[in-house]
Amino acid sequence: MSTQIPETESQGYGTAKGFCITASFWMVIATLYGLTTAIEFIAPDLLGNISWLQFGRIRPIHTNLVIFGFVTPGLLAVGHYIVPKLLRTRLYSEKLGIFLVLLWNIMLAAIVVTLATGHTQGREYAEAIWPIDILVAVIFVLMFYNMAMTIKHRNEPILYVSVWYITSAVILTAFVYCIGNVIWVPHAGALTGIPDAIILWFYGHNVLGLLLTPLAVGIAYYVIPSVCRTPLYSHTLSLVGFWSLLILYSHIGTHHIIQAPVPTWLKVISIVGSIGMIIPVLVVLINLWFTAKGKLAEIHANIGAKFVFTGTIIYLFTCIQGPMQSLPQVQRLTHFSNWVVAHAHMGVLGFSGMIAIGGIYFILPRLTGKPIFSRALADFQYWMILIGLSGFMVTLTMAGLVQGNSWLNGETVYRILPQMHMYNIVRGSMGFLIVVGAVIGLYNIIRSLFFNPGESL
Ligand code: HEM
Ligand code: HEM
């Protein structure tokens, strides 16, 4: 078997291509579920009593699909291009990779069907039932095997930082997923009481911190220097960023349940760690932005890099807000309110989702040997998502502050609902723009891959 790096998709990269299609397709479905959920906030009786369209069922379908259907496969698509490229070898087994793409899609379909029919573990981001948990674990272990064997057969002795980030995200998630879903208790997928809350948020937090974040950062570390045609500003900083992320992020999940009767020492660790997170975040951003210094024209000219760079800016906003809202005084006001939903969309869509889409646009010409189908459509998608997301951030943050203040003043939840109505309408409208962006992205990506009239590069 040749270990030479393939030039284009026709010579390989089937796994990367498969994950590109997966991410762009499920982004449309996921955002449609999000929009339906938002409409139910505006008109709760609109969809009647149809069981599979009830809020409690479609909300977790939305959250599972955005994380596991759109952002993760989008980032994995790029990871399956970058890792072999940096190692100057082929992916160890494209057949295995494509098989895993198929399994991944079966897993997503199973999540939709089981949650729609009311089969759930009832724990946020861990709703999928036991057989699906096993499938997820198997996929991550096999994916790590494929990447580890690629590393073993590499032609490049240096393991660049993107390879560290991407491979560690895959193997760490295999463990974190099994622990968080309590897979040794198949009938419940849960412990009881406070230990369950702690373990759940160890997991929920690390889906964001040890899966989405390292994949996204690893990709930004590849895309920005490539587009700027300049070496990374500092290799040492990249190592500091990697290890401080692993040391600080992994055990601070308790900051999600500071309002719960969790042991105080655990809360203190999570709050101190959350403030300390400023180190890995700033180190990564300083490194990336100094690499791009004086090269913003290059970033702007490449649509993939434009998405990725925007993602890094939103990463800063998210991670200024994150440590702040882990402080008990702040969280007393913001917890349970739309403020957190704003933060969630900022992090998952604005940071990791933007980098996933940008990464896909960056690799498409390299997979096909042709430019992307339409730069204009990609730009339009960029603005739809950026405007929609900014609208989300402003509206939901304001709504959250109104909710939090009212509740602290002793108001009941239902008495605030009339005040929420206008915010909900704006959120729905902004969400519609994001859905439009998702549909355009699917069309552009499919045309780029299969029906692309462009001249070969
Ligand atoms: C310095 C980094 C960060 C810190 C310290 C932080 C902190 C927090 C805290 C304290 C909460 C809980 C708020 C509450 O429930 O009252 C939270 C929620 C959340 N964060 Fe972050 N965050 C950070 C970065 C990120 C990033 C990068 C992402 C996305 C990749 C993200 C995604 C989320 C999501 C989705 C939630 C909502 C979880 C839920 O469903 O309740 N965060 N964050
Ligand atoms: C791909 C883009 C999107 C991503 C990554 C995303 C991510 C998320 C996440 C992580 C949550 C959980 C928030 C939490 O528990 O704090 C959530 C909830 C939600 N999302 Fe999205 N979302 C996206 C697009 C949309 C769109 C287009 C809409 C349409 C308006 C939407 C509407 C909602 C609603 C209504 C909730 C439930 C909020 C609640 O329970 O109060 N999302 N989304």
Coordinates of C-alpha atoms and ligand atoms in Angstrom, one line a residue:
M1 CA 0.0 0.0 0.0
S2 CA 1.4 3.4 -1.0
T3 CA 1.8 5.8 1.9
Q4 CA 2.2 8.8 -0.4
I5 CA -0.2 11.7 0.2
P6 CA -3.0 11.8 -2.4
E7 CA -3.3 15.0 -4.3
T8 CA -7.1 15.2 -4.7
E9 CA -10.2 13.4 -3.6
S10 CA -10.2 11.2 -6.8
Q11 CA -7.1 9.6 -5.3
G12 CA -8.4 9.4 -1.7
Y13 CA -9.9 11.5 1.1
G14 CA -13.3 9.7 0.9
T15 CA -13.6 9.9 4.6
A16 CA -13.1 13.7 4.6
K17 CA -15.6 14.0 1.8
G18 CA -18.1 11.8 3.6
F19 CA -18.0 13.9 6.8
C20 CA -18.4 17.1 4.7
I21 CA -21.7 15.8 3.3
T22 CA -22.7 14.5 6.7
A23 CA -22.1 17.9 8.4
S24 CA -23.8 20.0 5.8
F25 CA -26.8 17.7 5.5
W26 CA -27.4 17.4 9.3
M27 CA -26.8 21.1 9.8
V28 CA -30.0 21.7 7.7
I29 CA -32.0 19.2 9.7
A30 CA -30.6 20.4 13.0
T31 CA -31.4 24.1 12.4
L32 CA -34.9 23.2 11.2
Y33 CA -35.4 21.4 14.5
G34 CA -34.1 24.5 16.3
L35 CA -36.4 26.8 14.3
T36 CA -39.4 24.5 15.2
T37 CA -38.4 24.7 18.8
A38 CA -38.2 28.5 18.6
I39 CA -41.6 28.6 17.0
E40 CA -43.1 26.6 19.9
F41 CA -41.8 29.3 22.2
I42 CA -43.8 31.9 20.2
A43 CA -46.9 29.8 19.7
P44 CA -46.9 26.9 22.1
D45 CA -50.2 25.4 20.8
L46 CA -49.4 25.7 17.1
L47 CA -48.4 22.1 16.5
G48 CA -51.1 20.6 18.7
N49 CA -50.5 17.4 20.5
I50 CA -48.4 15.6 17.9
S51 CA -46.1 13.6 20.2
W52 CA -43.0 13.7 18.1
L53 CA -43.1 17.4 17.8
Q54 CA -43.5 18.2 21.5
F55 CA -40.9 20.7 22.9
G56 CA -39.4 18.1 25.2
R57 CA -38.6 15.8 22.3
I58 CA -37.5 18.2 19.6
R59 CA -35.2 20.3 21.8
P60 CA -32.8 17.4 22.5
I61 CA -33.0 16.4 18.9
H62 CA -31.8 19.9 18.0
T63 CA -29.0 20.0 20.5
N64 CA -27.8 16.4 19.7
L65 CA -27.9 17.1 16.0
V66 CA -26.1 20.5 16.1
I67 CA -23.3 19.0 18.2
F68 CA -23.0 15.4 16.8
G69 CA -24.6 15.9 13.4
F70 CA -23.1 19.3 12.3
V71 CA -20.2 20.6 14.2
T72 CA -18.4 17.4 15.2
P73 CA -18.5 15.7 11.7
G74 CA -17.6 19.1 10.1
L75 CA -14.5 19.3 12.2
L76 CA -13.8 15.6 11.7
A77 CA -14.0 16.1 7.9
V78 CA -11.2 18.7 8.1
G79 CA -9.3 16.6 10.7
H80 CA -9.3 13.6 8.3
Y81 CA -7.7 15.9 5.7
I82 CA -5.2 17.7 7.9
V83 CA -3.8 14.7 9.9
P84 CA -2.6 12.7 6.8
K85 CA -1.5 15.9 5.1
L86 CA 0.7 17.0 8.1
L87 CA 2.1 13.5 8.4
R88 CA 2.8 13.3 4.7
T89 CA 1.1 10.0 4.4
R90 CA -2.3 8.5 3.5
L91 CA -5.0 7.9 6.1
Y92 CA -4.2 4.4 7.3
S93 CA -7.6 3.0 6.0
E94 CA -10.0 5.1 3.9
K95 CA -12.3 2.0 3.8
L96 CA -12.5 2.1 7.6
G97 CA -13.0 5.8 7.6
I98 CA -15.9 5.6 5.1
F99 CA -17.4 2.8 7.1
L100 CA -17.2 5.0 10.2
V101 CA -19.0 7.8 8.2
L102 CA -21.8 5.4 7.5
L103 CA -22.0 4.2 11.1
W104 CA -22.0 7.9 12.2
N105 CA -25.0 8.6 10.0
I106 CA -26.8 5.5 11.3
M107 CA -26.1 6.7 14.8
L108 CA -27.6 10.2 14.0
A109 CA -30.7 8.6 12.4
A110 CA -31.1 6.4 15.5
I111 CA -30.8 9.4 17.7
V112 CA -33.6 11.2 15.8
V113 CA -35.9 8.2 15.8
T114 CA -35.4 7.2 19.4
L115 CA -35.8 10.7 20.8
A116 CA -38.8 11.5 18.6
T117 CA -40.5 8.3 19.9
G118 CA -39.7 9.3 23.5
H119 CA -36.8 6.9 24.2
T120 CA -34.3 9.0 26.2
Q121 CA -31.9 8.9 29.1
G122 CA -33.2 12.4 30.0
R123 CA -29.8 13.8 30.7
E124 CA -28.6 16.8 28.7
Y125 CA -26.4 16.0 25.7
A126 CA -26.5 12.4 27.0
E127 CA -30.1 11.7 25.9
A128 CA -29.2 8.9 23.5
I129 CA -30.0 5.4 24.9
W130 CA -27.5 2.7 25.7
P131 CA -27.3 0.9 22.3
I132 CA -26.5 4.2 20.6
D133 CA -23.9 5.0 23.3
I134 CA -22.1 1.8 22.5
L135 CA -22.2 2.7 18.8
V136 CA -20.7 6.1 19.6
A137 CA -17.9 4.6 21.7
V138 CA -17.1 2.0 19.0
I139 CA -16.9 4.7 16.4
F140 CA -14.5 6.9 18.4
V141 CA -12.2 4.0 19.3
L142 CA -12.0 2.8 15.7
M143 CA -11.4 6.4 14.5
F144 CA -8.6 6.7 17.0
Y145 CA -7.1 3.4 15.7
N146 CA -7.2 4.8 12.2
M147 CA -5.5 8.0 13.2
A148 CA -2.9 6.2 15.5
M149 CA -2.0 3.9 12.6
T150 CA -1.7 6.8 10.3
I151 CA 0.7 8.4 12.8
K152 CA 2.7 5.1 13.0
H153 CA 3.1 5.0 9.2
R154 CA 4.0 8.7 8.8
N155 CA 6.7 10.0 6.6
E156 CA 7.0 13.2 8.6
P157 CA 8.9 12.8 11.9
I158 CA 7.4 16.0 13.5
L159 CA 4.0 15.8 15.1
Y160 CA 2.6 19.3 14.4
V161 CA 0.3 20.7 17.1
S162 CA -2.9 20.2 15.0
V163 CA -2.2 16.5 15.0
W164 CA -2.0 16.6 18.8
Y165 CA -5.2 18.5 19.1
I166 CA -7.2 16.4 16.7
T167 CA -6.1 12.9 17.8
S168 CA -6.4 13.7 21.5
A169 CA -9.9 15.0 21.0
V170 CA -10.9 11.7 19.4
I171 CA -9.4 9.4 22.1
L172 CA -10.4 11.6 25.1
T173 CA -14.0 11.7 23.8
A174 CA -14.1 7.9 23.6
F175 CA -13.4 7.8 27.4
V176 CA -15.5 10.9 28.4
Y177 CA -18.5 9.7 26.4
C178 CA -18.5 6.3 28.2
I179 CA -18.1 7.8 31.6
G180 CA -20.7 10.6 31.1
N181 CA -23.3 8.2 29.7
V182 CA -22.6 5.7 32.6
I183 CA -22.5 2.9 30.1
W184 CA -21.9 0.3 32.8
V185 CA -25.6 0.9 33.9
P186 CA -27.4 0.1 30.6
H187 CA -31.0 0.2 31.8
A188 CA -30.7 3.8 33.1
G189 CA -27.5 5.3 31.7
A190 CA -27.3 7.3 34.9
L191 CA -26.3 7.2 38.5
T192 CA -28.5 8.7 41.2
G193 CA -28.7 12.1 42.9
I194 CA -25.8 14.6 43.1
P195 CA -23.1 12.2 41.9
D196 CA -25.1 11.8 38.7
A197 CA -25.3 15.6 38.2
I198 CA -21.5 15.8 38.7
I199 CA -20.7 13.1 36.3
L200 CA -23.2 14.3 33.7
W201 CA -21.7 17.8 33.7
F202 CA -18.1 16.4 33.7
Y203 CA -19.3 14.9 30.4
G204 CA -21.5 17.7 29.0
H205 CA -18.8 20.2 29.7
N206 CA -16.1 18.1 28.1
V207 CA -18.1 17.5 24.9
L208 CA -17.5 21.2 24.4
G209 CA -14.0 21.4 26.0
L210 CA -12.3 18.2 24.9
L211 CA -14.1 17.5 21.7
L212 CA -15.3 20.7 19.9
T213 CA -12.6 23.0 21.3
P214 CA -9.5 21.0 20.5
L215 CA -10.8 20.0 17.1
A216 CA -11.6 23.6 16.2
V217 CA -8.3 25.0 17.6
G218 CA -6.3 22.3 15.8
I219 CA -8.0 23.2 12.5
A220 CA -7.4 27.0 13.1
Y221 CA -3.7 26.2 13.7
Y222 CA -3.6 24.6 10.3
V223 CA -5.8 26.9 8.2
I224 CA -4.5 30.3 9.3
P225 CA -0.7 29.7 8.8
S226 CA -1.5 27.9 5.4
V227 CA -3.6 30.8 4.1
C228 CA -1.1 33.4 5.4
R229 CA 1.8 31.4 4.0
T230 CA 3.8 31.9 7.1
P231 CA 5.0 29.7 9.9
L232 CA 3.1 29.6 13.2
Y233 CA 4.1 32.5 15.4
S234 CA 5.3 30.3 18.2
H235 CA 5.6 26.5 18.6
T236 CA 6.2 26.9 22.3
L237 CA 3.0 28.8 22.8
S238 CA 1.1 26.1 20.9
L239 CA 2.3 23.5 23.4
V240 CA 1.5 25.7 26.4
G241 CA -2.0 26.2 25.0
F242 CA -2.5 22.4 24.4
W243 CA -1.4 21.3 27.8
S244 CA -3.1 24.1 29.8
L245 CA -6.4 23.3 28.0
L246 CA -6.1 19.6 29.0
I247 CA -5.1 20.5 32.6
L248 CA -7.7 23.2 33.2
Y249 CA -10.7 22.4 31.1
S250 CA -11.1 18.7 31.9
H251 CA -12.4 19.0 35.5
I252 CA -14.4 22.2 35.7
G253 CA -17.7 20.9 34.5
T254 CA -19.2 21.6 38.0
H255 CA -19.5 25.3 37.0
H256 CA -22.7 24.2 35.2
I257 CA -24.3 23.3 38.5
I258 CA -23.0 25.9 40.9
Q259 CA -26.6 26.4 42.0
A260 CA -26.9 22.7 43.0
P261 CA -25.9 21.2 46.4
V262 CA -22.6 20.0 45.1
P263 CA -19.6 19.8 47.5
T264 CA -18.1 23.3 48.0
W265 CA -14.5 22.2 47.2
L266 CA -15.7 20.9 43.8
K267 CA -17.4 24.3 43.1
V268 CA -14.2 26.1 44.1
I269 CA -12.0 24.0 41.8
S270 CA -14.4 24.6 38.9
I271 CA -14.6 28.3 39.5
V272 CA -10.8 28.7 39.9
G273 CA -10.2 26.5 36.8
S274 CA -12.8 28.5 34.8
I275 CA -10.9 31.8 35.5
G276 CA -7.6 30.0 34.7
M277 CA -9.1 29.1 31.3
I278 CA -8.1 32.6 30.2
I279 CA -4.5 31.1 29.8
P280 CA -5.2 28.4 27.1
V281 CA -7.6 30.8 25.4
L282 CA -5.4 33.8 25.2
V283 CA -2.3 31.7 24.4
V284 CA -4.1 30.2 21.4
L285 CA -5.5 33.5 20.2
I286 CA -2.2 35.4 20.6
N287 CA -0.5 32.7 18.6
L288 CA -3.0 32.6 15.8
W289 CA -3.5 36.4 15.5
F290 CA 0.2 37.1 15.6
T291 CA 0.6 34.5 12.8
A292 CA -2.0 36.5 10.8
K293 CA -0.5 39.9 11.6
G294 CA -0.3 42.0 8.4
K295 CA -2.0 39.2 6.5
L296 CA -5.6 40.0 6.9
A297 CA -6.1 40.6 3.2
E298 CA -5.1 36.9 2.6
I299 CA -7.6 35.8 5.3
H300 CA -10.3 37.9 3.7
A301 CA -9.6 36.5 0.3
N302 CA -10.0 32.9 1.3
I303 CA -13.6 32.2 2.3
G304 CA -12.5 29.2 4.5
A305 CA -10.1 31.3 6.4
K306 CA -12.6 34.1 6.8
F307 CA -15.0 31.7 8.6
V308 CA -12.2 30.3 10.7
F309 CA -10.8 33.7 11.7
T310 CA -14.3 34.9 12.6
G311 CA -14.6 31.8 14.7
T312 CA -11.5 32.7 16.6
I313 CA -12.9 36.2 17.4
I314 CA -16.1 34.7 18.7
Y315 CA -14.0 32.3 20.8
L316 CA -12.6 35.3 22.6
F317 CA -16.1 36.7 23.3
T318 CA -17.4 33.2 24.5
C319 CA -14.4 32.8 26.8
I320 CA -14.6 36.2 28.3
Q321 CA -18.3 35.5 29.1
G322 CA -17.6 31.9 30.3
P323 CA -15.3 32.6 33.3
M324 CA -17.6 35.5 34.2
Q325 CA -20.7 33.4 34.3
S326 CA -19.0 30.7 36.4
L327 CA -18.9 33.2 39.3
P328 CA -21.7 32.4 41.8
Q329 CA -22.8 36.1 42.0
V330 CA -23.2 36.3 38.3
Q331 CA -24.7 32.8 37.8
R332 CA -27.4 33.5 40.4
L333 CA -28.8 36.0 37.9
T334 CA -28.1 34.2 34.6
H335 CA -28.5 30.5 35.3
F336 CA -31.7 28.9 33.9
S337 CA -32.2 32.0 31.7
N338 CA -31.8 32.7 28.0
W339 CA -28.4 34.2 28.8
V340 CA -26.9 30.7 28.9
V341 CA -28.7 29.8 25.6
A342 CA -26.9 32.9 24.1
H343 CA -23.6 31.7 25.4
A344 CA -24.3 28.2 24.1
H345 CA -25.0 29.4 20.5
M346 CA -22.0 31.7 20.6
G347 CA -19.7 28.9 21.6
V348 CA -21.1 26.0 19.6
L349 CA -22.1 27.9 16.4
G350 CA -20.0 31.1 16.6
F351 CA -16.8 29.5 17.5
S352 CA -16.6 25.8 16.7
G353 CA -19.4 25.8 14.1
M354 CA -17.9 28.7 12.1
I355 CA -14.5 26.9 12.2
A356 CA -16.2 23.7 11.0
I357 CA -17.8 25.5 8.0
G358 CA -14.6 27.4 7.3
G359 CA -12.5 24.2 7.5
I360 CA -14.8 22.5 5.0
Y361 CA -14.6 25.4 2.5
F362 CA -10.8 25.4 3.0
I363 CA -10.4 21.7 2.2
L364 CA -13.0 21.5 -0.6
P365 CA -10.7 22.8 -3.4
R366 CA -8.0 20.4 -2.1
L367 CA -10.3 17.4 -2.2
T368 CA -11.6 18.1 -5.6
G369 CA -8.8 19.9 -7.4
K370 CA -11.3 22.6 -8.3
P371 CA -12.4 25.9 -6.7
I372 CA -15.5 25.8 -4.6
F373 CA -18.7 26.0 -6.6
S374 CA -19.7 29.5 -5.6
R375 CA -17.7 32.0 -3.6
A376 CA -20.7 34.4 -3.7
L377 CA -23.0 31.8 -2.1
A378 CA -20.4 31.0 0.5
D379 CA -20.1 34.7 1.4
F380 CA -23.9 35.0 1.5
Q381 CA -24.0 32.0 3.9
Y382 CA -21.3 33.7 6.0
W383 CA -23.4 36.8 6.4
M384 CA -26.6 34.9 7.1
I385 CA -25.0 33.0 9.9
L386 CA -23.1 36.0 11.3
I387 CA -26.2 38.3 11.3
G388 CA -28.4 35.5 12.7
L389 CA -26.0 34.6 15.4
S390 CA -25.3 38.2 16.4
G391 CA -29.1 38.7 16.6
F392 CA -29.3 35.6 18.8
M393 CA -26.6 36.9 21.1
V394 CA -28.1 40.3 21.6
T395 CA -31.7 39.2 22.0
L396 CA -31.1 36.2 24.2
T397 CA -28.7 38.0 26.5
M398 CA -31.2 40.8 27.0
A399 CA -34.0 38.3 27.5
G400 CA -31.9 36.4 30.0
L401 CA -31.2 39.5 32.0
V402 CA -34.9 40.3 32.1
Q403 CA -35.7 36.8 33.2
G404 CA -33.0 36.6 35.8
N405 CA -33.8 40.0 37.4
S406 CA -37.5 39.2 37.5
W407 CA -37.0 35.8 39.1
L408 CA -34.6 37.3 41.7
N409 CA -37.3 39.8 42.5
G410 CA -39.7 37.0 43.3
E411 CA -41.6 36.9 40.0
T412 CA -42.9 33.5 38.9
V413 CA -41.8 32.1 35.5
Y414 CA -45.2 32.3 33.8
R415 CA -45.7 36.0 34.7
I416 CA -42.6 36.9 32.7
L417 CA -43.7 35.1 29.6
P418 CA -45.6 38.0 28.0
Q419 CA -42.3 40.1 28.3
M420 CA -40.5 37.2 26.6
H421 CA -42.8 37.2 23.6
M422 CA -41.0 39.8 21.5
Y423 CA -37.6 38.4 22.3
N424 CA -38.8 35.0 21.2
I425 CA -40.1 36.4 17.9
V426 CA -36.7 38.1 17.2
R427 CA -34.9 34.9 18.1
G428 CA -37.1 32.9 15.7
S429 CA -36.5 35.4 12.9
M430 CA -32.7 35.4 13.4
G431 CA -32.8 31.6 13.5
F432 CA -34.5 31.6 10.1
L433 CA -31.5 33.4 8.7
I434 CA -29.3 30.7 10.1
V435 CA -31.5 28.0 8.5
V436 CA -31.2 29.8 5.2
G437 CA -27.4 29.8 5.7
A438 CA -27.4 26.1 6.3
V439 CA -29.5 25.3 3.2
I440 CA -27.1 27.5 1.0
G441 CA -24.1 25.7 2.6
L442 CA -25.5 22.3 1.7
Y443 CA -26.2 23.3 -1.9
N444 CA -22.8 24.9 -2.3
I445 CA -20.9 22.0 -0.7
I446 CA -22.7 19.3 -2.8
R447 CA -22.2 21.3 -6.0
S448 CA -18.5 21.7 -5.1
L449 CA -18.1 18.0 -4.6
F450 CA -20.2 16.5 -7.3
F451 CA -21.5 18.9 -9.9
N452 CA -18.8 21.4 -10.1
P453 CA -18.3 23.0 -13.6
G454 CA -15.1 24.9 -12.4
E455 CA -11.7 24.5 -14.1
S456 CA -9.2 22.2 -12.5
L457 CA -6.7 24.1 -10.3
Ligands
HEM1 C1 -13.2 29.9 29.1 C2 -14.0 29.1 28.6 C3 -15.5 28.8 29.1 C4 -16.0 28.9 30.3 C5 -15.2 29.2 31.6 C6 -17.4 28.6 30.2 C7 -18.3 28.5 31.3 C8 -19.6 28.1 31.2 C9 -20.5 28.1 32.3 C10 -20.1 28.5 33.7 C11 -21.7 27.6 31.9 C12 -22.9 27.3 32.7 C13 -23.8 28.5 32.8 C14 -25.0 28.2 33.6 O1 -25.6 27.1 33.4 O2 -25.4 29.0 34.4 C15 -21.5 27.4 30.4 C16 -22.5 26.9 29.6 C17 -22.3 26.5 28.3 N1 -21.1 26.7 27.6 FE1 -19.4 27.6 28.2 N2 -17.7 28.3 28.9 C18 -16.5 28.5 28.2 C19 -16.4 28.3 26.8 C20 -17.3 27.6 26.0 C21 -17.0 27.2 24.7 C22 -15.7 27.4 23.9 C23 -18.2 26.6 24.2 C24 -18.5 25.9 22.9 C25 -17.6 25.2 22.3 C26 -19.1 26.6 25.3 C27 -20.4 26.1 25.3 C28 -21.3 26.1 26.3 C29 -22.6 25.6 26.2 C30 -23.3 24.8 25.1 C31 -23.3 25.8 27.5 C32 -24.7 25.4 27.9 C33 -24.7 24.1 28.6 C34 -26.1 23.8 29.0 O3 -26.8 23.2 28.2 O4 -26.6 24.2 30.1 N3 -18.6 27.3 26.4 N4 -20.2 27.7 30.1
HEM2 C1 -26.1 25.2 13.7 C2 -26.5 26.2 14.5 C3 -26.9 26.0 15.9 C4 -26.2 25.5 17.0 C5 -24.8 25.0 17.0 C6 -27.1 25.5 18.1 C7 -26.8 25.0 19.4 C8 -27.7 25.0 20.4 C9 -27.3 24.5 21.8 C10 -26.0 24.1 22.2 C11 -28.5 24.6 22.5 C12 -28.6 24.3 24.0 C13 -28.6 25.6 24.8 C14 -28.6 25.4 26.3 O1 -29.1 24.4 26.8 O2 -28.2 26.3 27.0 C15 -29.5 25.1 21.7 C16 -30.8 25.3 22.1 C17 -31.8 25.9 21.3 N1 -31.6 26.4 20.0 FE1 -30.0 26.2 18.9 N2 -28.3 26.0 17.7 C18 -28.2 26.3 16.4 C19 -29.2 26.9 15.5 C20 -30.4 27.2 16.0 C21 -31.4 27.8 15.2 C22 -31.3 28.2 13.7 C23 -32.5 28.0 16.0 C24 -33.8 28.7 15.5 C25 -34.3 29.7 16.1 C26 -32.2 27.6 17.3 C27 -33.0 27.6 18.4 C28 -32.8 27.0 19.6 C29 -33.7 26.9 20.7 C30 -35.2 27.4 20.6 C31 -33.1 26.2 21.7 C32 -33.7 25.8 23.1 C33 -33.5 26.9 24.1 C34 -34.2 26.7 25.4 O3 -34.4 25.6 25.8 O4 -34.4 27.7 26.1 N3 -30.9 27.1 17.3 N4 -29.0 25.3 20.4

